[in-house]
Coordinates of N, CA, C and O in Angstrom, one line a residue:
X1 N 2.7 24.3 5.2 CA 3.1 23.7 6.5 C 2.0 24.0 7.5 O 1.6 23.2 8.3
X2 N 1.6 25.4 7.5 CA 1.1 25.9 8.7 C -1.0 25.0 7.9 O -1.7 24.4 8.7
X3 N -1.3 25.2 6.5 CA -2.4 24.1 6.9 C -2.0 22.6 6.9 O -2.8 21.8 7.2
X4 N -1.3 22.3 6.7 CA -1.5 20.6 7.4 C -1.6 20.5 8.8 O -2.1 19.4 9.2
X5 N -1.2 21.3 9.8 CA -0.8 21.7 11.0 C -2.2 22.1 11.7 O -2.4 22.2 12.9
X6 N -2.9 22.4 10.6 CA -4.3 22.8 11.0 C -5.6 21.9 10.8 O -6.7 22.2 11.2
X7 N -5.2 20.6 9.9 CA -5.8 19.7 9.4 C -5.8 18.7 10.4 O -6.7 18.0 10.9
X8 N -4.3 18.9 10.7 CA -3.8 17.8 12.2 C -5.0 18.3 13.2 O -6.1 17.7 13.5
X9 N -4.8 18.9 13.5 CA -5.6 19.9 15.1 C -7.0 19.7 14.8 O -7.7 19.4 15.7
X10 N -7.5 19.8 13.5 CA -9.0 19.6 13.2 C -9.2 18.1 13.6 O -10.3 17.9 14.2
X11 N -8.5 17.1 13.3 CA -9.1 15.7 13.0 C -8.6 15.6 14.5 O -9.5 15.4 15.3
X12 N -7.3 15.9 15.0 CA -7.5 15.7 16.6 C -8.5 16.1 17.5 O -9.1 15.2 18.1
X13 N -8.7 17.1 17.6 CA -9.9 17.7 18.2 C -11.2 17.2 17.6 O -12.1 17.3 18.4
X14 N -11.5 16.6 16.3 CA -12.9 15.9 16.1 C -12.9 14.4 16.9 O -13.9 14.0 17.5
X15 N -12.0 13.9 16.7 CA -11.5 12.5 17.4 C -12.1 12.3 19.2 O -12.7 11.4 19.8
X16 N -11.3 14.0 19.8 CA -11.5 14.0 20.9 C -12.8 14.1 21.2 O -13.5 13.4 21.9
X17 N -13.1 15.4 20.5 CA -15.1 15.1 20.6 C -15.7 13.7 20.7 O -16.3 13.2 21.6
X18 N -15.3 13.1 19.3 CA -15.8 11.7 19.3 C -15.8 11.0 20.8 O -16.8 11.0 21.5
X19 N -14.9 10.7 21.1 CA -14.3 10.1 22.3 C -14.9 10.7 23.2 O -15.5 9.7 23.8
X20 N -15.2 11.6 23.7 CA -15.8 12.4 24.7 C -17.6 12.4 24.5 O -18.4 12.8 25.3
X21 N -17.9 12.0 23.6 CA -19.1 11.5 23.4 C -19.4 10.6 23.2 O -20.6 10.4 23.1
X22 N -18.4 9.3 23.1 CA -18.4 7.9 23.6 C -18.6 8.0 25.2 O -19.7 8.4 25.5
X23 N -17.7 7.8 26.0 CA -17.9 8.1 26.7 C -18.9 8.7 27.9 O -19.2 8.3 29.0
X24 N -19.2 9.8 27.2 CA -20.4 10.0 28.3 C -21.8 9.4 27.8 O -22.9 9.5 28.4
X25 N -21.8 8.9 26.6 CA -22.7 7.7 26.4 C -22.9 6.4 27.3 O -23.9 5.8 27.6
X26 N -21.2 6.2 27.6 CA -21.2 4.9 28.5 C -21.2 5.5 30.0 O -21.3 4.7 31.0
X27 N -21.1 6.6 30.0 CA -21.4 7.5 31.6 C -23.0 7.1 31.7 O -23.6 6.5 32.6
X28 N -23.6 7.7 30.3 CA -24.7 7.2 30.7 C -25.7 6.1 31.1 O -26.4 6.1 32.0
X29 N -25.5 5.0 29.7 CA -25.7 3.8 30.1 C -25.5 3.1 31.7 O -26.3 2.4 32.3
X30 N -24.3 3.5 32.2 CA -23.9 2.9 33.6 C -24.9 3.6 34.4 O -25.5 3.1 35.4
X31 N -25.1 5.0 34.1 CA -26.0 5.5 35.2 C -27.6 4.8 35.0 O -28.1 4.4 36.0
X32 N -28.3 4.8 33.7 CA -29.3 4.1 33.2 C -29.0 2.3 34.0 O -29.9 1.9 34.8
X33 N -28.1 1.7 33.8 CA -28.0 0.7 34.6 C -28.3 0.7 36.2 O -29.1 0.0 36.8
X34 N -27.5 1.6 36.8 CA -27.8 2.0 38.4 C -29.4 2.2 38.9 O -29.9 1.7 39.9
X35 N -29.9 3.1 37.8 CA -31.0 2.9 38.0 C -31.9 1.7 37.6 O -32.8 1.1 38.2
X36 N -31.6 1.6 37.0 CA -32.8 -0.1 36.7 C -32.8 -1.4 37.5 O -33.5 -2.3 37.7
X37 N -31.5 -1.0 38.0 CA -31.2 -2.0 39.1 C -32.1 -1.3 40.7 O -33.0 -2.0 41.1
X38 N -31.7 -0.1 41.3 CA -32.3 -0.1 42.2 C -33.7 -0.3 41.8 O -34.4 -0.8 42.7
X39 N -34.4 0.1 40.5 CA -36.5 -0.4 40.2 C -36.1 -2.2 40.8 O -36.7 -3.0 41.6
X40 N -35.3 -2.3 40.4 CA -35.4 -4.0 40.4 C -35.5 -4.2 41.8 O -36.5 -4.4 42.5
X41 N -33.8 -4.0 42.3 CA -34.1 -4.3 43.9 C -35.7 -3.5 44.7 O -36.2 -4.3 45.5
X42 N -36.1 -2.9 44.5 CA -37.9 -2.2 45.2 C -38.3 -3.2 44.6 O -39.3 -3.5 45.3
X43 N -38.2 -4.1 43.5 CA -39.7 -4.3 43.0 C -39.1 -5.8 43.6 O -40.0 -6.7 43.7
X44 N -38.1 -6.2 44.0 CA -37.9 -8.2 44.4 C -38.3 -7.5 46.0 O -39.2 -8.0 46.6
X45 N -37.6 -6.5 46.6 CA -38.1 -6.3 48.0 C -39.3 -6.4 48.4 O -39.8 -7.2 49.2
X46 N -40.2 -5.3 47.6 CA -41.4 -5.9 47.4 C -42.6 -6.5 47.3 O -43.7 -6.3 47.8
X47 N -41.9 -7.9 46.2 CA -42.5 -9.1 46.2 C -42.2 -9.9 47.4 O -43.2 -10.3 48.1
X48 N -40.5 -10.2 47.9 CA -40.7 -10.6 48.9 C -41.4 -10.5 50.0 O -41.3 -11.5 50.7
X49 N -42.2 -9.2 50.7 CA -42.4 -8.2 51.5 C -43.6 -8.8 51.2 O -43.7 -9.9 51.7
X50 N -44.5 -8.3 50.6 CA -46.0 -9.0 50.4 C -46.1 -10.4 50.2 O -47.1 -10.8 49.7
X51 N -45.1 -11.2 50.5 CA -45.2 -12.8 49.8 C -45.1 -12.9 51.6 O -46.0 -13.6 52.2
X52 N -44.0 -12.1 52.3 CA -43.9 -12.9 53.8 C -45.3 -11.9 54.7 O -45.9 -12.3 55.7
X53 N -45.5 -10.9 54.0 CA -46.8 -10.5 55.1 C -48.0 -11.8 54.4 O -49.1 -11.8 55.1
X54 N -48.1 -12.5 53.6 CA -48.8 -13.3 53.2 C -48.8 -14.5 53.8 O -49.7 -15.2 54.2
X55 N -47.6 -14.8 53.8 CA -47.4 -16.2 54.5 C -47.5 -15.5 56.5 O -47.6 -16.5 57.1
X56 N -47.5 -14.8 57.0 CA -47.8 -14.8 58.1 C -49.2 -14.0 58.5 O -49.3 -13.4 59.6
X57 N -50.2 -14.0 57.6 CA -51.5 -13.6 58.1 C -52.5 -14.4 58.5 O -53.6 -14.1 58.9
X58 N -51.8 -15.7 58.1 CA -52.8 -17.1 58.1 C -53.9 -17.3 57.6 O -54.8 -18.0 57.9
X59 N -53.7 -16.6 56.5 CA -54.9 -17.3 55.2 C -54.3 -18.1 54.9 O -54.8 -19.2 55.1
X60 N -53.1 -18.3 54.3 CA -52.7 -19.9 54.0 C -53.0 -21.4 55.3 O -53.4 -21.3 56.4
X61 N -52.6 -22.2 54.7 CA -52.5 -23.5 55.7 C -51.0 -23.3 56.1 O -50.2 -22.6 55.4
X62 N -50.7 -24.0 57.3 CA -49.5 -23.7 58.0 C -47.8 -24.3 56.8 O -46.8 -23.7 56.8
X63 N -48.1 -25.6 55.9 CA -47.1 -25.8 55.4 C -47.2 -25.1 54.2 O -46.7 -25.7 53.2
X64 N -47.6 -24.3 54.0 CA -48.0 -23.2 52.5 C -47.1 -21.9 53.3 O -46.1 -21.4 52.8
X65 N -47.5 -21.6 54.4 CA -47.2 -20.4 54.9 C -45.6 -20.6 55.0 O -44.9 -19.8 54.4
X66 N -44.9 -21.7 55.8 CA -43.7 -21.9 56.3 C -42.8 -21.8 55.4 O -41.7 -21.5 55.6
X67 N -43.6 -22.5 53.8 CA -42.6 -22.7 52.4 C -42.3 -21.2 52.0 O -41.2 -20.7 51.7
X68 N -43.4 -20.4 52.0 CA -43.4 -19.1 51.4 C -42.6 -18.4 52.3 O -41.7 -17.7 51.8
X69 N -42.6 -18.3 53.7 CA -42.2 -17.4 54.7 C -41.0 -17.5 54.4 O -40.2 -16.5 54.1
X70 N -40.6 -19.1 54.4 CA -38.9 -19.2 54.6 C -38.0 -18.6 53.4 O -36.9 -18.0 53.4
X71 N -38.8 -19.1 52.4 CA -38.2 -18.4 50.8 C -38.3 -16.9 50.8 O -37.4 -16.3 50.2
X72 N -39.3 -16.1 51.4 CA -39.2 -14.8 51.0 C -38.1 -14.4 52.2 O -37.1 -13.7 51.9
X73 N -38.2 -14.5 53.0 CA -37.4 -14.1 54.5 C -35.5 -14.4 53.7 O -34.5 -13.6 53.7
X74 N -35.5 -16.1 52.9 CA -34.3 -15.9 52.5 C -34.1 -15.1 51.3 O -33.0 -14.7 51.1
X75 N -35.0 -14.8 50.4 CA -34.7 -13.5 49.5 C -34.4 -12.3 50.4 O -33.2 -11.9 50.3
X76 N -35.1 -11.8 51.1 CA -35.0 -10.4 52.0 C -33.3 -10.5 52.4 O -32.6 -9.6 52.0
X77 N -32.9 -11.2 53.0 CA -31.7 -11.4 53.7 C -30.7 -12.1 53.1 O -29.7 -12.5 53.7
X78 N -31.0 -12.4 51.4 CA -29.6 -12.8 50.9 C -28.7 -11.6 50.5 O -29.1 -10.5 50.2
X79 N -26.9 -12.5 50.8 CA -25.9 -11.3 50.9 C -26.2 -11.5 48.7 O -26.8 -12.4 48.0
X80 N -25.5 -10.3 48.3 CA -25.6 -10.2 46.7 C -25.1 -11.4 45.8 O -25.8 -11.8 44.9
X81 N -23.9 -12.1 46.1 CA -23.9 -13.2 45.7 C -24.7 -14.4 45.8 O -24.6 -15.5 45.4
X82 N -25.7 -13.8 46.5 CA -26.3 -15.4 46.2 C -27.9 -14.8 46.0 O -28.9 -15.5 46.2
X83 N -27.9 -13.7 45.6 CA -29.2 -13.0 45.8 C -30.2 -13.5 44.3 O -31.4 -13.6 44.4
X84 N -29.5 -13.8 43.2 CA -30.7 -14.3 42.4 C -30.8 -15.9 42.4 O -31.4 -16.5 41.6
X85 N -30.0 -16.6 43.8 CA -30.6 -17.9 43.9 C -31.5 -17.7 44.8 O -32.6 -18.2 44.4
X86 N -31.6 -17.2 45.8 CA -32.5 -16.6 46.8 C -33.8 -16.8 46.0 O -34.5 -17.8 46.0
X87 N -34.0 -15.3 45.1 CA -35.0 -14.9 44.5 C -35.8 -16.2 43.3 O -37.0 -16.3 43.3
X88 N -34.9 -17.0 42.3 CA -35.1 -17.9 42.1 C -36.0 -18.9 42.6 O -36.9 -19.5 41.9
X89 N -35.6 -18.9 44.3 CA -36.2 -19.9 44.8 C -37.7 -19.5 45.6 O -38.5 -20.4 45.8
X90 N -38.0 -18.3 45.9 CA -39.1 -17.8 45.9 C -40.1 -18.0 45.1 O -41.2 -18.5 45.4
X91 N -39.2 -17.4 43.4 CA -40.2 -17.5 42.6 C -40.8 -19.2 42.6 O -42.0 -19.5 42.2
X92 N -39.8 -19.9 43.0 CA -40.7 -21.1 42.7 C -41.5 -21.6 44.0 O -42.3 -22.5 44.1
X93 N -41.2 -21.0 44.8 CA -42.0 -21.3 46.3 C -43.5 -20.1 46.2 O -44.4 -20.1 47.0
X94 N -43.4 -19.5 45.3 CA -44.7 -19.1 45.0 C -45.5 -19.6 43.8 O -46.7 -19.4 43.6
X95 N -44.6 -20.3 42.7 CA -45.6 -21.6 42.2 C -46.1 -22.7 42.4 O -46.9 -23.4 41.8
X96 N -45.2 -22.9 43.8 CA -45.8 -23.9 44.6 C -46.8 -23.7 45.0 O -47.8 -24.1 44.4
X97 N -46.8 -23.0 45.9 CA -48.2 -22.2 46.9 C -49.2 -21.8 46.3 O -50.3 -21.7 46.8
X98 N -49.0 -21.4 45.1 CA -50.2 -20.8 44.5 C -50.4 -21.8 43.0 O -50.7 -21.2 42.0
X99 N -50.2 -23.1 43.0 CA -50.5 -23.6 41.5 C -51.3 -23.5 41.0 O -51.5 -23.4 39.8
X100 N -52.5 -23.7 42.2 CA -53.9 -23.8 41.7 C -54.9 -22.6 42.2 O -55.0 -21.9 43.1
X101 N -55.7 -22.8 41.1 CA -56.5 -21.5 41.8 C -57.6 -21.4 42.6 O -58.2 -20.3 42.8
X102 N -57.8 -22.3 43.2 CA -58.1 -22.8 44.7 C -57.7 -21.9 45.4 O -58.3 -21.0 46.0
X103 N -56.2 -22.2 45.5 CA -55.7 -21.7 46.4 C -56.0 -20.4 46.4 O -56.9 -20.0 47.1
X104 N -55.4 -19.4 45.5 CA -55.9 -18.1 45.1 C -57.3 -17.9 45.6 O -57.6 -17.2 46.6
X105 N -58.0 -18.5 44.8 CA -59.9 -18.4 45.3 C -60.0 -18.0 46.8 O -60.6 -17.0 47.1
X106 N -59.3 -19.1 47.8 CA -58.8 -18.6 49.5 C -58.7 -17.8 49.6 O -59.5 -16.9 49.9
X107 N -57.4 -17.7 49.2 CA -56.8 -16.0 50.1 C -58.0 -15.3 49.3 O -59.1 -15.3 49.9
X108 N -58.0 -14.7 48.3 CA -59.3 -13.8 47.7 C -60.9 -13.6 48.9 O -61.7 -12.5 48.9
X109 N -61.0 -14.7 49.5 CA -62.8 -15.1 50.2 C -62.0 -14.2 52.0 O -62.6 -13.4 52.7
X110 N -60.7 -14.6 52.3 CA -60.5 -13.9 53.6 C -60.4 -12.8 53.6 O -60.1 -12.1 52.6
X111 N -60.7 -12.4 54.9 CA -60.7 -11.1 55.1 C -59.5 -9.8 54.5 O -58.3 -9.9 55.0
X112 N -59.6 -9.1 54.0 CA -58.5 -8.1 53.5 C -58.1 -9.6 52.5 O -56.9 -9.4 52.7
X113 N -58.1 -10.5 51.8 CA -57.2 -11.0 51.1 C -57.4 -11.0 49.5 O -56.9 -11.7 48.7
X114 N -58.4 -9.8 49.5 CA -58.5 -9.7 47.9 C -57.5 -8.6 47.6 O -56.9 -8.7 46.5
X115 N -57.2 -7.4 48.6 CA -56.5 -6.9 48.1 C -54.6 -7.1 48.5 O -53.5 -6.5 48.2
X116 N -54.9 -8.1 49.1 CA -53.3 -8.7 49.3 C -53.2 -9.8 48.4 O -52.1 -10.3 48.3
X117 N -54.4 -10.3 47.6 CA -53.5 -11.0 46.3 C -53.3 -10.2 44.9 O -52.4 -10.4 44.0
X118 N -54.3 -9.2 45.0 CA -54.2 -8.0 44.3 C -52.7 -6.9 44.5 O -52.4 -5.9 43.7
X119 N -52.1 -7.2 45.5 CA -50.6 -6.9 45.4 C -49.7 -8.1 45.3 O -48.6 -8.0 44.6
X120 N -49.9 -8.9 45.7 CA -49.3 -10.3 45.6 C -49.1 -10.0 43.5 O -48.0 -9.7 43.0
X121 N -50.5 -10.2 43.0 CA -50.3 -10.4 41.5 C -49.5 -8.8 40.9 O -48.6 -8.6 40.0
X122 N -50.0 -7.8 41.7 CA -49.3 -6.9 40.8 C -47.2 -6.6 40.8 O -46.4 -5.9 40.2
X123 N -47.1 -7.6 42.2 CA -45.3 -7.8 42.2 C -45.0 -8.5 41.6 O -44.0 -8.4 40.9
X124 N -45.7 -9.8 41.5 CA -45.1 -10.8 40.2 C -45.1 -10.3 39.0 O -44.2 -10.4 38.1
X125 N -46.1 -9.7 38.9 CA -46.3 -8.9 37.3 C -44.9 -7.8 37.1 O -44.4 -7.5 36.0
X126 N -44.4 -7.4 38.1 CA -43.7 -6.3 37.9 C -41.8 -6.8 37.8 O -40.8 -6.3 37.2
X127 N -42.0 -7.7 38.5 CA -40.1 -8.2 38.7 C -40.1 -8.9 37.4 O -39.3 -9.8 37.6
X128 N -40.5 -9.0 36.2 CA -39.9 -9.7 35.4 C -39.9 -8.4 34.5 O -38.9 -8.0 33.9
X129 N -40.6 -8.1 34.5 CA -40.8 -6.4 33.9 C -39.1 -5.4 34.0 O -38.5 -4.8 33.1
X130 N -38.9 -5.6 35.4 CA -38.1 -4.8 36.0 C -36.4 -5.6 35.4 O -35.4 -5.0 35.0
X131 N -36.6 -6.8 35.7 CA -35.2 -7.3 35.2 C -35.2 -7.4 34.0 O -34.1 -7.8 33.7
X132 N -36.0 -7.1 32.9 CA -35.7 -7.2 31.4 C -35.0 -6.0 31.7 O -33.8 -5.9 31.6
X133 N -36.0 -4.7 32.2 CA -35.1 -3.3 31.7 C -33.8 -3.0 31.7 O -33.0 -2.5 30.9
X134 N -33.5 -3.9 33.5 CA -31.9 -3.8 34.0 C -31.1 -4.4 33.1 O -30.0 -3.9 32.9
X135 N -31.4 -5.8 32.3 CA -30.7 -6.6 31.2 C -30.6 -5.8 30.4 O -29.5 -5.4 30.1
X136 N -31.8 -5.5 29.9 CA -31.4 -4.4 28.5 C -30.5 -3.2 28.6 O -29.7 -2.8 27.6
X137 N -30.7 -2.7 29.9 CA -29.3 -1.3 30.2 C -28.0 -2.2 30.3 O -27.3 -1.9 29.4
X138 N -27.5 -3.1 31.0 CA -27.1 -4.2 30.7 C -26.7 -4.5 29.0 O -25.7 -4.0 28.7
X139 N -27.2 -5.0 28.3 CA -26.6 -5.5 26.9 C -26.0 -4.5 26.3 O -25.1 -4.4 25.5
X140 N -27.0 -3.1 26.9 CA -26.1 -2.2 25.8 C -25.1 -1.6 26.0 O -24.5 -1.0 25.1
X141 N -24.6 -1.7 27.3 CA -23.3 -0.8 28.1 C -22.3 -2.3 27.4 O -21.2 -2.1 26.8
X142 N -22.6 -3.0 27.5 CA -21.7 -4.2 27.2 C -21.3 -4.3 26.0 O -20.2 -4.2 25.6
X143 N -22.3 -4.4 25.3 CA -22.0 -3.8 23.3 C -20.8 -2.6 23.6 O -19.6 -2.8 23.4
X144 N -21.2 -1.7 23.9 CA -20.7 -0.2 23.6 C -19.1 -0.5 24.6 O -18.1 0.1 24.2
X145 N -19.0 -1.3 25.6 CA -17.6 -1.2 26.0 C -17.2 -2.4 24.9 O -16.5 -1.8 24.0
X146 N -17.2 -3.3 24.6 CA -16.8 -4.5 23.8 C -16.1 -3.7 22.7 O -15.0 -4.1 22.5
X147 N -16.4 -2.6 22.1 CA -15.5 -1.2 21.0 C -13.9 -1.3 21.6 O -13.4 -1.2 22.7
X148 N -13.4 -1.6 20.3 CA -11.9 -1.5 20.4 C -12.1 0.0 21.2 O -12.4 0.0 22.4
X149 N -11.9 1.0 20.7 CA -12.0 2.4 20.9 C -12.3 2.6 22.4 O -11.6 3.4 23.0
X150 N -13.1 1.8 23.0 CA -13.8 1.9 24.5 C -12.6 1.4 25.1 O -11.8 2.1 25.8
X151 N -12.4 0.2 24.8 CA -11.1 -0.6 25.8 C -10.1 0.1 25.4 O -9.3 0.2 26.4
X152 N -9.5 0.8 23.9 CA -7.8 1.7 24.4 C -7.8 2.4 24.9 O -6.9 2.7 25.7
X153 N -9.0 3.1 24.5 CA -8.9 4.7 25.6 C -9.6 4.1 26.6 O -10.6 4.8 26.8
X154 N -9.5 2.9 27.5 CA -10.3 2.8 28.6 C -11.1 4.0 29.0 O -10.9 4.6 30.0
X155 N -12.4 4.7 28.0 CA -13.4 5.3 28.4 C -14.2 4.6 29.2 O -15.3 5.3 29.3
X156 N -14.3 3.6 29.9 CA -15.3 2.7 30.9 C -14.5 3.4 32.6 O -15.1 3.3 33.7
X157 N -13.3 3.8 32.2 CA -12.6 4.1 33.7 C -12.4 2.7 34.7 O -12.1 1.6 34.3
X158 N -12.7 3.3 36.0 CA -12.7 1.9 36.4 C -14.4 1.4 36.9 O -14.7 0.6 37.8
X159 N -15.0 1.9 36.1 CA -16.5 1.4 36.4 C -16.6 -0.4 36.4 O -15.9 -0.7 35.4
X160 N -16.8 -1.1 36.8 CA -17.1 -2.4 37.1 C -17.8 -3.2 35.6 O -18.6 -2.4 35.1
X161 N -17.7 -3.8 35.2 CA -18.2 -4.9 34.0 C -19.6 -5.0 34.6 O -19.8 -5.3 35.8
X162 N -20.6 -4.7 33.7 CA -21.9 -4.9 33.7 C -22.2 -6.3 34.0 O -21.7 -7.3 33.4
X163 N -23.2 -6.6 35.3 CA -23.6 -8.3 34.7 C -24.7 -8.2 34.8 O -25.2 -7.5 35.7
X164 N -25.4 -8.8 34.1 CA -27.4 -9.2 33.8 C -27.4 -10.0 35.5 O -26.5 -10.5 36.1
X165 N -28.6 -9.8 35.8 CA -29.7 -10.6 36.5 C -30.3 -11.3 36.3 O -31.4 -11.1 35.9
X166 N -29.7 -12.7 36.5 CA -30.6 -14.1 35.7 C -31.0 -14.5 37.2 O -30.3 -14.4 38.2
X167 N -32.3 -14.9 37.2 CA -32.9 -15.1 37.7 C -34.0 -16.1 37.4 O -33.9 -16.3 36.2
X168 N -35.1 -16.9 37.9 CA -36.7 -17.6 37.3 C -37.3 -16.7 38.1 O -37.2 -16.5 39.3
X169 N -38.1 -16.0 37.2 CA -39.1 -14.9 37.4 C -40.7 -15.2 37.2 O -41.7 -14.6 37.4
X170 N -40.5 -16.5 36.5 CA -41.7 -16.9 36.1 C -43.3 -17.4 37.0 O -43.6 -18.5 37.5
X171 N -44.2 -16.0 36.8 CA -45.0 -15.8 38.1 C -45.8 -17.6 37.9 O -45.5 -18.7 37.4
X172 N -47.1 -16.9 38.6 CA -47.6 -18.4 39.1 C -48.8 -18.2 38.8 O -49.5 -17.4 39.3
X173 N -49.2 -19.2 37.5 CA -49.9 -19.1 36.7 C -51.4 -18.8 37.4 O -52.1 -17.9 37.0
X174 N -51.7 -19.5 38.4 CA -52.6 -19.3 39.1 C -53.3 -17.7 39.1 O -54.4 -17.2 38.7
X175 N -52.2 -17.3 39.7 CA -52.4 -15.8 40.0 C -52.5 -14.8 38.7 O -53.4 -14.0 38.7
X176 N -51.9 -14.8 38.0 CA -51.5 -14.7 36.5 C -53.0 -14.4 35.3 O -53.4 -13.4 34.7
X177 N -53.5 -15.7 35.6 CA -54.1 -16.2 34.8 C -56.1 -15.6 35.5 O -57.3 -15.6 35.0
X178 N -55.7 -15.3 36.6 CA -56.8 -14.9 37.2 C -57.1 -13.5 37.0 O -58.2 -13.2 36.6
X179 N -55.8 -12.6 37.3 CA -56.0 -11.2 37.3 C -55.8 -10.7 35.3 O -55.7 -9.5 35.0
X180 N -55.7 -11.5 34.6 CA -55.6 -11.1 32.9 C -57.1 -11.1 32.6 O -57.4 -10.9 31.5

């Protein structure tokens, strides 16, 4: 009597380990997510940040500057729900402005504008970088709560459901294609 009683207590207490190391797996994951998201938010602030000091230094032409100004100024100041159409729409207001490498060639010949396309290219290079990571901390907290085990013992608590960052990140070949 007294070992089955002790066989019980073993597999409970191994169970609870288990569980307790689920768990702070998905403690971690969520904190792994928190952070990849704030790299992300720095690295779209930014892009937008160097896209609008770009559009108001007047190396562009006035309707190049106004497209870029307006798209990064509404990235900077979208509320969260609407924040990867915002960004979205940058990214493509900076394949506008920069399709060709003309353009680029410009800013590059003005004054200081070698090294402001030289941050210009190294934030495009970086936000697509930055939202894979956040996705990937992202797929895996999602796998790992999706576990029967995760959802009965609600080990997620009341932590919030992961969601990816879809976004068009896709820089501007121009710039791209220049600094490779």
């Amino acid at each position: 009597m007294s070992a089955t009683l002790i066989w019980i207590l073993v597999v409970l207490v191994a169970v609870a380990l288990y569980l307790s190391w689920t768990a702070g797996r998905l403690d971690r994951l969520h904190s792994r997510i928190d952070a990849a998201r704030a790299a992300l938010d720095a690295q779209l602030l930014r892009r937008a940040s160097v896209a609008q000091e770009l559009a108001t230094s007047g190396v562009l032409d006035p309707a190049a500057s106004m497209v870029l100004y307006e798209a990064a100024h509404a990235a900077r100041q979208s509320e969260e729900e609407q924040r990867e159409v915002a960004e979205s729409e940058l990214s493509q207001a900076l394949r506008a402005v920069f399709a060709e490498v003309q353009q680029v060639e410009e800013v590059r010949r003005a004054p200081g504008g070698e090294a402001a396309a030289r941050e210009l290219t190294e934030a495009v290079r970086r936000v697509p970088m930055a939202r894979r990571f956040h996705n990937d901390a992202v797929g895996a907290a999602r796998r790992l709560r999706e576990h029967r085990k995760v959802r009965w013992f609600r080990l997620a608590g009341h932590a919030p459901f992961p969601l990816a960052f879809e976004m068009d990140d896709e820089p501007p070949t121009a710039l791209v294609d220049r600094a490779a």
